[in-house]
PDB file of C-alpha atoms and ligand atoms in Angstrom:
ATOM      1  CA  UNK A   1      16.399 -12.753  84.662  1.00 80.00           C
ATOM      2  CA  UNK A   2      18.057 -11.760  81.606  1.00 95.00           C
ATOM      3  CA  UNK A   3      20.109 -14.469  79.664  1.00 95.00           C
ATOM      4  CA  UNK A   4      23.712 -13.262  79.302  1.00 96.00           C
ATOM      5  CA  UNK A   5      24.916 -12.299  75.701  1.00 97.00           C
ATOM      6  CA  UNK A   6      28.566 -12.585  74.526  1.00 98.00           C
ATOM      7  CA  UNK A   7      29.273 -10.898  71.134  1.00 98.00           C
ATOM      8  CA  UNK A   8      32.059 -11.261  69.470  1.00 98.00           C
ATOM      9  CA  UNK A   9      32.928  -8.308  66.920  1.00 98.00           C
ATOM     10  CA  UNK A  10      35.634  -9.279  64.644  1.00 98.00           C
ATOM     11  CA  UNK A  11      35.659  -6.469  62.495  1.00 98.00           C
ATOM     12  CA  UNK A  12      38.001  -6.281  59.578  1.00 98.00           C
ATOM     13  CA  UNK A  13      39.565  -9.223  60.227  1.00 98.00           C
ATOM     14  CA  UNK A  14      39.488 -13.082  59.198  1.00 98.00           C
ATOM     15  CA  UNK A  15      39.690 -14.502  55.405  1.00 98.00           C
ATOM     16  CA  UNK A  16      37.180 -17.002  54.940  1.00 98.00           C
ATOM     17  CA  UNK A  17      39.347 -20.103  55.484  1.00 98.00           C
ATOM     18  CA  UNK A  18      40.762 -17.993  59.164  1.00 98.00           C
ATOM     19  CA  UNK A  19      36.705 -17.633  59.436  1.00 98.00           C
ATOM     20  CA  UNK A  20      35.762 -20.935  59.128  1.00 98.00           C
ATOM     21  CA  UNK A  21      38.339 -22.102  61.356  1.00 98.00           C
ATOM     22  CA  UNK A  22      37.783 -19.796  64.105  1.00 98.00           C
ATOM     23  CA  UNK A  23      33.943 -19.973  63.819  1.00 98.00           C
ATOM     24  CA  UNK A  24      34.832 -23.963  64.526  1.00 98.00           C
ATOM     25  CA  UNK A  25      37.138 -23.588  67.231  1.00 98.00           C
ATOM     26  CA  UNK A  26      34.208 -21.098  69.014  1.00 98.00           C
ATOM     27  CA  UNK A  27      31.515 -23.543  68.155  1.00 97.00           C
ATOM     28  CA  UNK A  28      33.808 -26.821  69.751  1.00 96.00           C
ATOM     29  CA  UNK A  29      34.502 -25.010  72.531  1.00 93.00           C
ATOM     30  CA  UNK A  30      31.134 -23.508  73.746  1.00 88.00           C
ATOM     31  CA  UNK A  31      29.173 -26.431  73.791  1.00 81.00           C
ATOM     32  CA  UNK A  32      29.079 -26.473  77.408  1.00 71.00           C
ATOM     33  CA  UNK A  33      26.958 -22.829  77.014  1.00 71.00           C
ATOM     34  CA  UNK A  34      24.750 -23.248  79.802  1.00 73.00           C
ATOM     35  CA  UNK A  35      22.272 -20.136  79.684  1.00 84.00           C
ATOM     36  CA  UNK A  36      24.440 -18.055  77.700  1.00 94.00           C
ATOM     37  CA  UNK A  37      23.749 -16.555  74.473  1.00 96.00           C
ATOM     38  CA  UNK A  38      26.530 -16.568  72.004  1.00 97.00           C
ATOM     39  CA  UNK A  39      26.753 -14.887  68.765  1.00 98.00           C
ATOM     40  CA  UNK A  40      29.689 -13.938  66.345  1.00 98.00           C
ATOM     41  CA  UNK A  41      29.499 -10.885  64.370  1.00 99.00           C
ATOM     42  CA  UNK A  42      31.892 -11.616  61.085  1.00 98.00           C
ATOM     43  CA  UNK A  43      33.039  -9.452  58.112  1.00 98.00           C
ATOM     44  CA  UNK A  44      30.745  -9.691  55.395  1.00 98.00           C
ATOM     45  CA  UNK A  45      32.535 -11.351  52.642  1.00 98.00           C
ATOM     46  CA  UNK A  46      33.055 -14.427  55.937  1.00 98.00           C
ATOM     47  CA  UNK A  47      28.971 -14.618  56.821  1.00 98.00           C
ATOM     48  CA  UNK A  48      27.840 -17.532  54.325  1.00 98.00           C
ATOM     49  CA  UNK A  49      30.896 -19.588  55.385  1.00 98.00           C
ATOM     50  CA  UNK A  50      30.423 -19.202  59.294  1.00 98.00           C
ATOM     51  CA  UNK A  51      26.865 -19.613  58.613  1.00 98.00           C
ATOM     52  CA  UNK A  52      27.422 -22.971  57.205  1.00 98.00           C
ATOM     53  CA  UNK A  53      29.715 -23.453  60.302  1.00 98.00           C
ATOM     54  CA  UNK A  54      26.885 -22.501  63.138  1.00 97.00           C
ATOM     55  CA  UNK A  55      24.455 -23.993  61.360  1.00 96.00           C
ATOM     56  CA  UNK A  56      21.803 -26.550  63.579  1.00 93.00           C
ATOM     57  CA  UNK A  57      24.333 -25.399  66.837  1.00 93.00           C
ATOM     58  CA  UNK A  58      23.246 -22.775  69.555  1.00 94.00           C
ATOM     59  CA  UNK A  59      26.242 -19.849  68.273  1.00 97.00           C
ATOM     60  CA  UNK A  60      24.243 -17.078  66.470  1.00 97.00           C
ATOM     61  CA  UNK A  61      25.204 -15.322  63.742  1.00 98.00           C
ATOM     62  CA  UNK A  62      25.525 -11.423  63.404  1.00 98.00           C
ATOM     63  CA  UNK A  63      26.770  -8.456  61.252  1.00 98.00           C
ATOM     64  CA  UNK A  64      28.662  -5.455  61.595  1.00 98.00           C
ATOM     65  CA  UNK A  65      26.445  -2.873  60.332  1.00 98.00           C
ATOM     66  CA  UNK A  66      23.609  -3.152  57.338  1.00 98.00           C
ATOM     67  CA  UNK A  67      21.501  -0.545  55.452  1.00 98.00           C
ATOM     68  CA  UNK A  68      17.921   0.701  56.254  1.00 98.00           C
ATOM     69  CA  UNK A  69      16.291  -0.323  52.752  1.00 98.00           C
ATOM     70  CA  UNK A  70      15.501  -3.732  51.452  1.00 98.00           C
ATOM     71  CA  UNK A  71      17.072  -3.737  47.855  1.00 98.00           C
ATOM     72  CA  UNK A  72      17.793  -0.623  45.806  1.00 98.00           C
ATOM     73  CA  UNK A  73      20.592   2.033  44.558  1.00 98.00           C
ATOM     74  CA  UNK A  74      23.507   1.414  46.816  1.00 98.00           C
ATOM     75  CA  UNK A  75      26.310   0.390  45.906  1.00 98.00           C
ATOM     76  CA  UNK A  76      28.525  -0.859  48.080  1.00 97.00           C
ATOM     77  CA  UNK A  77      25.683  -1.605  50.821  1.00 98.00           C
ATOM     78  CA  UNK A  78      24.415  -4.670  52.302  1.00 98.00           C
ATOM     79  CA  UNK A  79      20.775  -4.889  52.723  1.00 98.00           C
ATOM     80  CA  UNK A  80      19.004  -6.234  55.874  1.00 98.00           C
ATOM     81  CA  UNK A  81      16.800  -8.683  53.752  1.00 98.00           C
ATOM     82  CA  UNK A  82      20.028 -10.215  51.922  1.00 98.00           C
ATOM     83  CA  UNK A  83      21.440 -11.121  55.703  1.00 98.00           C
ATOM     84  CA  UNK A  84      18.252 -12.399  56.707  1.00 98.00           C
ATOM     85  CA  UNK A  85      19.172 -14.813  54.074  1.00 97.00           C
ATOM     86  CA  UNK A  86      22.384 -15.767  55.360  1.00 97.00           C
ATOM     87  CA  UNK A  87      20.773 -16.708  58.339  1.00 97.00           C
ATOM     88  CA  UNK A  88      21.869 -13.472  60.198  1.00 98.00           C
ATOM     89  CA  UNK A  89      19.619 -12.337  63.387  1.00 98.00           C
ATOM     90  CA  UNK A  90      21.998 -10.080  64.760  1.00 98.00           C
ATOM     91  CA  UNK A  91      23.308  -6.833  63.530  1.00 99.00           C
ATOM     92  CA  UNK A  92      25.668  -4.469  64.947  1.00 99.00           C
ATOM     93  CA  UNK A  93      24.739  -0.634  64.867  1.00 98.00           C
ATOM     94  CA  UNK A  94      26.239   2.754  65.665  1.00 98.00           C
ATOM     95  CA  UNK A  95      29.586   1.113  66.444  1.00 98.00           C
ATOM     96  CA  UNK A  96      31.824   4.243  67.241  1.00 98.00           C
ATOM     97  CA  UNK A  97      34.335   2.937  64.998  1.00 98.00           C
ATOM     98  CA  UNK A  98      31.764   3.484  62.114  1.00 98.00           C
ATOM     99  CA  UNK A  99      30.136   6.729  63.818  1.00 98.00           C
ATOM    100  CA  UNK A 100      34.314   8.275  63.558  1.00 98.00           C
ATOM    101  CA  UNK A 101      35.460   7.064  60.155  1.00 98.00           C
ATOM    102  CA  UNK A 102      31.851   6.637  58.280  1.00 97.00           C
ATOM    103  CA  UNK A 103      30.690   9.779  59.881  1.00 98.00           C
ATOM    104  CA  UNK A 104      27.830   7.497  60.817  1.00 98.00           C
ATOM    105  CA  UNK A 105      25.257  10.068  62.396  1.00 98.00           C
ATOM    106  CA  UNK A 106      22.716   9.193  64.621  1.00 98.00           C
ATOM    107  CA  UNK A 107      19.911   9.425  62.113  1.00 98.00           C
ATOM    108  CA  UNK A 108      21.741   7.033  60.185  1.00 98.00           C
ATOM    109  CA  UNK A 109      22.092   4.974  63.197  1.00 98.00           C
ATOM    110  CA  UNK A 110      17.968   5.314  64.141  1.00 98.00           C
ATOM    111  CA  UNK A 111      17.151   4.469  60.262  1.00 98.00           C
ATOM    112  CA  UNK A 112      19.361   1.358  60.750  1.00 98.00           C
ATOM    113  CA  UNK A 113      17.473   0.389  64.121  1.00 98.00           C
ATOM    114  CA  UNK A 114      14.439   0.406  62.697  1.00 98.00           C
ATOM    115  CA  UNK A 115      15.334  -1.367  59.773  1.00 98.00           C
ATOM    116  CA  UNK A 116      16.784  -4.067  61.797  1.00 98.00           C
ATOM    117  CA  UNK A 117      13.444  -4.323  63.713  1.00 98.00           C
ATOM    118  CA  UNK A 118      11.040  -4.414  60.440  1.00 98.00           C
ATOM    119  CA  UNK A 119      13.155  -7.045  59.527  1.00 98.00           C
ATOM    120  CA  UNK A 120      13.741  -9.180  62.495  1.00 98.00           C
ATOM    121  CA  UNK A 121      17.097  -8.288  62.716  1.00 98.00           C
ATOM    122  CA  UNK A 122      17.999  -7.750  66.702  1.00 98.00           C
ATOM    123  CA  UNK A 123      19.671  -4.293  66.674  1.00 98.00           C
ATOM    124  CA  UNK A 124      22.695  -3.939  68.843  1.00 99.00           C
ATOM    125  CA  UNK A 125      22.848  -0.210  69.174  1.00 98.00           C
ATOM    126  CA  UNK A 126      25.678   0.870  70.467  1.00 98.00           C
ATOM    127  CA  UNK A 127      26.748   3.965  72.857  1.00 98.00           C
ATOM    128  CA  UNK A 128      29.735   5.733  74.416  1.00 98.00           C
ATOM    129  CA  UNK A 129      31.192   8.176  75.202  1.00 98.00           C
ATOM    130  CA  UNK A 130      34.953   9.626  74.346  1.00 98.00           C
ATOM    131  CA  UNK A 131      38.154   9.812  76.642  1.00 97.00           C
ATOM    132  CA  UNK A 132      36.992  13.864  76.116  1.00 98.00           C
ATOM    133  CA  UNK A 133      33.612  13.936  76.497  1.00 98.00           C
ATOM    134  CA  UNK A 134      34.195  11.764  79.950  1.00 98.00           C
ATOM    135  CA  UNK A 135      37.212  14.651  81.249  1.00 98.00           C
ATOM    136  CA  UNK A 136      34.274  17.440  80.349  1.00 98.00           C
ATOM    137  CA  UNK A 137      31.751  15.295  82.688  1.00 98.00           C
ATOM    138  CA  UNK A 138      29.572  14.340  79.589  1.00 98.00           C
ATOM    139  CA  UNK A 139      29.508  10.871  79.418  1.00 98.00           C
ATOM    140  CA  UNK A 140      25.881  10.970  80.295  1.00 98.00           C
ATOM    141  CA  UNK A 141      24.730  13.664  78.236  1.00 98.00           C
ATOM    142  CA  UNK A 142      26.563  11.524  75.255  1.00 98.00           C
ATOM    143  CA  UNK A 143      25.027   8.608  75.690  1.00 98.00           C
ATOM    144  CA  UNK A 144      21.537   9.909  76.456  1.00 98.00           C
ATOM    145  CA  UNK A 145      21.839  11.624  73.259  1.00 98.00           C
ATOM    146  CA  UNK A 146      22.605   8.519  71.177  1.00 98.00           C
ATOM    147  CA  UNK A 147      19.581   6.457  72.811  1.00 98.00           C
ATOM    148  CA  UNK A 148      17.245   9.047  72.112  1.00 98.00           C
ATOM    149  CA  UNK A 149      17.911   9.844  68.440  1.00 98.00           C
ATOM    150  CA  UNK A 150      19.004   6.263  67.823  1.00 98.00           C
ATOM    151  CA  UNK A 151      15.542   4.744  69.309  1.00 98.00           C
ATOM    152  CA  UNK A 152      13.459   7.903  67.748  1.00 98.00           C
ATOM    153  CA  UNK A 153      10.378   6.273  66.229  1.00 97.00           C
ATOM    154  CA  UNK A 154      10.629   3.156  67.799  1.00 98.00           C
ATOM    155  CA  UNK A 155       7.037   2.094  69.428  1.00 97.00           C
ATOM    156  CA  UNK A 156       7.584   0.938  72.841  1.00 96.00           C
ATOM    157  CA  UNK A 157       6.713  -2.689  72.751  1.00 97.00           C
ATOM    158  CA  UNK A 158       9.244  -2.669  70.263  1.00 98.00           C
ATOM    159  CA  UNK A 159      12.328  -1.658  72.293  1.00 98.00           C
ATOM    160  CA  UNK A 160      12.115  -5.369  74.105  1.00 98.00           C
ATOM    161  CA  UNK A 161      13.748  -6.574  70.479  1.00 97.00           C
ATOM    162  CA  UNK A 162      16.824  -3.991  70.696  1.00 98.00           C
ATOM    163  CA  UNK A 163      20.490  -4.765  72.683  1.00 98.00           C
ATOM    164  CA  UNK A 164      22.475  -1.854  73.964  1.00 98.00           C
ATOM    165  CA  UNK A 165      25.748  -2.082  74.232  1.00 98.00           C
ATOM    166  CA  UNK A 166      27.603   0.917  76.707  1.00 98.00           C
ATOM    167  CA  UNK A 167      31.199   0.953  74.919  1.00 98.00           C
ATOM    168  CA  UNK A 168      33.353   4.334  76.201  1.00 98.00           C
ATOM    169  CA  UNK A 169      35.238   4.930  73.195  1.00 98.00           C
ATOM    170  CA  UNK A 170      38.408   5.020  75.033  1.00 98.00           C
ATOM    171  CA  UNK A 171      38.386   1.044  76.340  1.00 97.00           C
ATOM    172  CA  UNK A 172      37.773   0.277  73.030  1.00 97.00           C
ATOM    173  CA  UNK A 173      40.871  -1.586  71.655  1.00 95.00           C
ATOM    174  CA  UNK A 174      43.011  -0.286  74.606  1.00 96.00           C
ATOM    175  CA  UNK A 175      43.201  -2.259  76.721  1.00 95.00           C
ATOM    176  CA  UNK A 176      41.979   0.084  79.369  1.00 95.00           C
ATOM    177  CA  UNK A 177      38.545  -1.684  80.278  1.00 94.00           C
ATOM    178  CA  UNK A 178      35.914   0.738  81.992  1.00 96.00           C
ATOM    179  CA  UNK A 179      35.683  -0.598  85.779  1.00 97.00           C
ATOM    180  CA  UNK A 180      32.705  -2.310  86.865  1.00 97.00           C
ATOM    181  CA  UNK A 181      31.657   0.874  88.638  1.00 97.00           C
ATOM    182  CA  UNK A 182      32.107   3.141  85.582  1.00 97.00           C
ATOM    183  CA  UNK A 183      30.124   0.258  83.331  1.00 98.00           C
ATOM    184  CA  UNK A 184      27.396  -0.101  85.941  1.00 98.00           C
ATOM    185  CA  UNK A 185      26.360   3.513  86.494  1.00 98.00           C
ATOM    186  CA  UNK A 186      25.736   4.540  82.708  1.00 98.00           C
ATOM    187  CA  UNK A 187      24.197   0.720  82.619  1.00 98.00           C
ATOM    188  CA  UNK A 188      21.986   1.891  84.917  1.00 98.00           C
ATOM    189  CA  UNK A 189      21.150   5.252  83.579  1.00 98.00           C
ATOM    190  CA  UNK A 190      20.738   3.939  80.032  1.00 98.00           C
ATOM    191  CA  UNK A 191      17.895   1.341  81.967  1.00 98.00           C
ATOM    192  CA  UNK A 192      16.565   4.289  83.368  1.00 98.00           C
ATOM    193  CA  UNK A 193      16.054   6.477  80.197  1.00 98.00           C
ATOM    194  CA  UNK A 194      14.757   2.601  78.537  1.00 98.00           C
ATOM    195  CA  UNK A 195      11.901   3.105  81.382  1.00 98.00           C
ATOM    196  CA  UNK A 196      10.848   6.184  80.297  1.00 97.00           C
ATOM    197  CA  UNK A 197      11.269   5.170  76.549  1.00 97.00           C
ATOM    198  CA  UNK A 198       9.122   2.447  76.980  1.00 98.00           C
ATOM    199  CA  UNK A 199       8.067   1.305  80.444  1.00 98.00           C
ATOM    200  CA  UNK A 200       9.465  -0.285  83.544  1.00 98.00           C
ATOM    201  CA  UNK A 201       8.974  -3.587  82.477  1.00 97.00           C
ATOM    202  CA  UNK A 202      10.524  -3.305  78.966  1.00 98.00           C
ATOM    203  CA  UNK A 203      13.454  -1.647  80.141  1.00 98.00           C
ATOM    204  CA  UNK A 204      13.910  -4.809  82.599  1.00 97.00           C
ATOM    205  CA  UNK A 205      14.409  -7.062  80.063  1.00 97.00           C
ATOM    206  CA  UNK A 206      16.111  -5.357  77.174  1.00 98.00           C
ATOM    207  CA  UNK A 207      19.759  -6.575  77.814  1.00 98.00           C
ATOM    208  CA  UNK A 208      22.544  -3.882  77.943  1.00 98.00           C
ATOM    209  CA  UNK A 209      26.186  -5.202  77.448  1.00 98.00           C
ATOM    210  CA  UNK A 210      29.366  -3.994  77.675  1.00 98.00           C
ATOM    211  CA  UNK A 211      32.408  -3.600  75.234  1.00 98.00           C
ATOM    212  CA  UNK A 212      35.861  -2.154  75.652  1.00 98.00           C
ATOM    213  CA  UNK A 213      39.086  -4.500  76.340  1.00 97.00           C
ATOM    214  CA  UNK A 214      36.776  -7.318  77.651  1.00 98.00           C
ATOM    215  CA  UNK A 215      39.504 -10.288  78.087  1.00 97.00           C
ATOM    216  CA  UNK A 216      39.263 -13.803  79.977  1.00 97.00           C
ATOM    217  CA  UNK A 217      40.915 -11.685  83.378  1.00 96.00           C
ATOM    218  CA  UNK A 218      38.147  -9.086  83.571  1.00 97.00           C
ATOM    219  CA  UNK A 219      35.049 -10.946  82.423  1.00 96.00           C
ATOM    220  CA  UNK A 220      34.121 -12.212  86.057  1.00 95.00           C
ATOM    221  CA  UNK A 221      34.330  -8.835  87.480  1.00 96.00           C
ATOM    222  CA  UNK A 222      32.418  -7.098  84.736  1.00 97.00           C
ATOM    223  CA  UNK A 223      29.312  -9.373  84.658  1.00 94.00           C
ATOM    224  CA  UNK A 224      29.059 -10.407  88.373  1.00 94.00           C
ATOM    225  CA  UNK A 225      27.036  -6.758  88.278  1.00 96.00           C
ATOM    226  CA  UNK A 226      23.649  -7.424  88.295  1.00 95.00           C
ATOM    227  CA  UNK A 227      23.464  -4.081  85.906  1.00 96.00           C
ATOM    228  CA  UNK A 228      26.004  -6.114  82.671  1.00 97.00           C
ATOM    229  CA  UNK A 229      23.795  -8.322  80.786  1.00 97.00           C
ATOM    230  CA  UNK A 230      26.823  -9.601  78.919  1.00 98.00           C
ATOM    231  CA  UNK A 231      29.657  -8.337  76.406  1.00 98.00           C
ATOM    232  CA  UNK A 232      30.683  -6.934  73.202  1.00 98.00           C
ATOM    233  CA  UNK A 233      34.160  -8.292  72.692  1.00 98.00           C
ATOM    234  CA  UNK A 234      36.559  -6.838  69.751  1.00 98.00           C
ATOM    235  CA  UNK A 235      39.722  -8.191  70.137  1.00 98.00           C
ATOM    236  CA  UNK A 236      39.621 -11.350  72.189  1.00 98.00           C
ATOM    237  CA  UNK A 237      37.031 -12.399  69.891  1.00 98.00           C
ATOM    238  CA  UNK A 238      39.804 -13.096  67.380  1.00 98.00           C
ATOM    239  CA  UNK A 239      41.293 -16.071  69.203  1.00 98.00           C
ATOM    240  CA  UNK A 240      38.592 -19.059  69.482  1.00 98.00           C
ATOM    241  CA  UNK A 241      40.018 -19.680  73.010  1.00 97.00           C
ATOM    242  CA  UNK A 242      39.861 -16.399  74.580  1.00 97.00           C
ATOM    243  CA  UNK A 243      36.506 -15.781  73.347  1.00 98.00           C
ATOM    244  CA  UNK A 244      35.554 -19.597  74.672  1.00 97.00           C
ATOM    245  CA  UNK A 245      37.075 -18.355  78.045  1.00 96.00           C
ATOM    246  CA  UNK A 246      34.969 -15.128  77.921  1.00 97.00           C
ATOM    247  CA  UNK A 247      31.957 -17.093  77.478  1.00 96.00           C
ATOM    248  CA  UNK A 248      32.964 -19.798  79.976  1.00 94.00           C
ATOM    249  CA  UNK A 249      33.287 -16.895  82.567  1.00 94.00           C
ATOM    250  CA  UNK A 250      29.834 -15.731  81.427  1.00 94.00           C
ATOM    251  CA  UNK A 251      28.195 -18.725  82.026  1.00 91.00           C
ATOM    252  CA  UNK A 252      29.238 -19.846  85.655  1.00 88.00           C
ATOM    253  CA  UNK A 253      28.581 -16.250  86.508  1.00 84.00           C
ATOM    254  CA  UNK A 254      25.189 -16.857  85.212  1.00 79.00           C
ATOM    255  CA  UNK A 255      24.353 -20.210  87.053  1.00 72.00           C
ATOM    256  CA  UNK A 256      26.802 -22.832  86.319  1.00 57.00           C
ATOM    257  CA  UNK A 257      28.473 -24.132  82.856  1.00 56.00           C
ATOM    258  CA  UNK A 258      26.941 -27.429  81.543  1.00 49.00           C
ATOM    259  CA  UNK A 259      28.415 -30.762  83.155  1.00 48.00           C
ATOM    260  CA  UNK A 260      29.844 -28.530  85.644  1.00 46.00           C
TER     261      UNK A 260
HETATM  262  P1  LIG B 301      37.813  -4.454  71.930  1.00 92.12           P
HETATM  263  O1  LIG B 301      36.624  -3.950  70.956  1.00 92.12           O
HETATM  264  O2  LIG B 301      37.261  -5.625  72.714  1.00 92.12           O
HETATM  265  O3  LIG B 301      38.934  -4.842  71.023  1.00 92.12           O
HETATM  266  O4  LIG B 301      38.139  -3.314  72.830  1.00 92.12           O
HETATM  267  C1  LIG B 301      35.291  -3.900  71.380  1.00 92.12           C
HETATM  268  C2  LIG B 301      34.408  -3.393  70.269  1.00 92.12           C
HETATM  269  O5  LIG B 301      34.830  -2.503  69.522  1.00 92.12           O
HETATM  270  O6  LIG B 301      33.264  -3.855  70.106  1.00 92.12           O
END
């Protein structure tokens, strides 16, 4: 059984004094978990504050994206030792957002991973496809293609400390979610290229979620599939309610809420 994971992604959004309030309002209102992982991905300049916020409770804290060396000449960068300090165990990776407008490149992206990994940093790499590539039928090629060259390099024991998360471009921020269907079969080929990555039995327990318009009203249908491991969520993450219901949906899915 793999424990469900519920991301929230708030990207370039949140002062610190919107941070610390939201991080409250999503700390409040999950204590009832139940065997659900939670963790909330903030901008930078927000991570010590929300890490004061989280701190002693079950909500993890995550990134948005980090640089592949320790320390050195780059400015502008955050290294993964400096949010190892902040208490960060969770970093976001190859988001497409940062693939289109950073021209991150899946080198990059596998530099990143590994980084992540030396560092104890869980890696949440993160695939998909485009509305284009999916009309041409590649969807598959696409993604393959990002797994391989982002997990290049990476011994096999050591893809049991990665997340994948499937996001098709095109659901992302459009309120057009992928269907359960769609999700599950490039869930279940990503498992199956994990197998042959690694083995079998890695591959079963590395979690793969999905993102792309994941609200309250689709979060039941999404991770009753035995194949969704949980979700990457952009927008709803912004409002400490929605992103409580999300995770409330997640966890009677997964076996009851606490006090339930
Ligand atoms: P969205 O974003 O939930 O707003 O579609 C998801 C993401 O980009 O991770």
């Amino acid at each position: 059984m793999r424990t469900p994971l519920i991301i929230g992604n708030w990207k370039m959004h949140a002062t610190i004094s919107e941070a610390r309030a939201l991080a409250t309002g999503v700390r409040d209102g999950a204590k009832r978990l139940g065997d659900v992982e939670v963790v909330l991905c903030p901008p930078f300049t927000a991570l010590a504050a929300v890490s004061e916020v989280l701190a002693g409770g079950p909500v993890g804290l995550g990134a948005q994206n980090c640089h592949y060396e320790s320390s050195g000449a780059h400015t502008g960068e955050i290294s993964p030792t400096m949010l190892v300090d902040l208490g960060v165990r969770t970093v976001l990776l190859g988001h497409s957002e940062r693939r289109r407008d950073q021209g991150e490149t899946d080198d990059l992206i596998n530099r990143k991973v590994r980084a992540g990994l030396a560092h104890g940093v869980t890696p949440v790499l993160c695939v998909g496809e485009t509305d284009e590539e999916r009309r041409q039928g590649l969807t598959f090629t696409t993604v393959e293609g990002q797994l391989r060259a982002g997990l290049a390099g990476v011994p096999a024991e050591a893809v049991a400390g990665i997340v994948l998360a499937y996001e098709p471009v095109w659901a992302i921020g459009t309120g057009v979610n992928a269907t359960p269907i769609q999700a599950v079969e490039v869930h279940g080929y990503l498992r199956g290229l994990l197998s042959e990555l690694a083995s079998k039995e890695i591959a079963q327990g590395v979690r793969i979620l999905y993102g792309g318009s994941v609200k309250p009203d689709n979060t039941d249908a999404l991770i009753a599939q035995a194949e969704i491991d949980g979700a990457l969520v952009g927008g709803a993450s912004l409002n400490a309610q929605s992103f409580v219901a999300i995770v409330e949906h997640a966890a009677r899915a997964s076996g009851g809420l606490k006090g339930d």
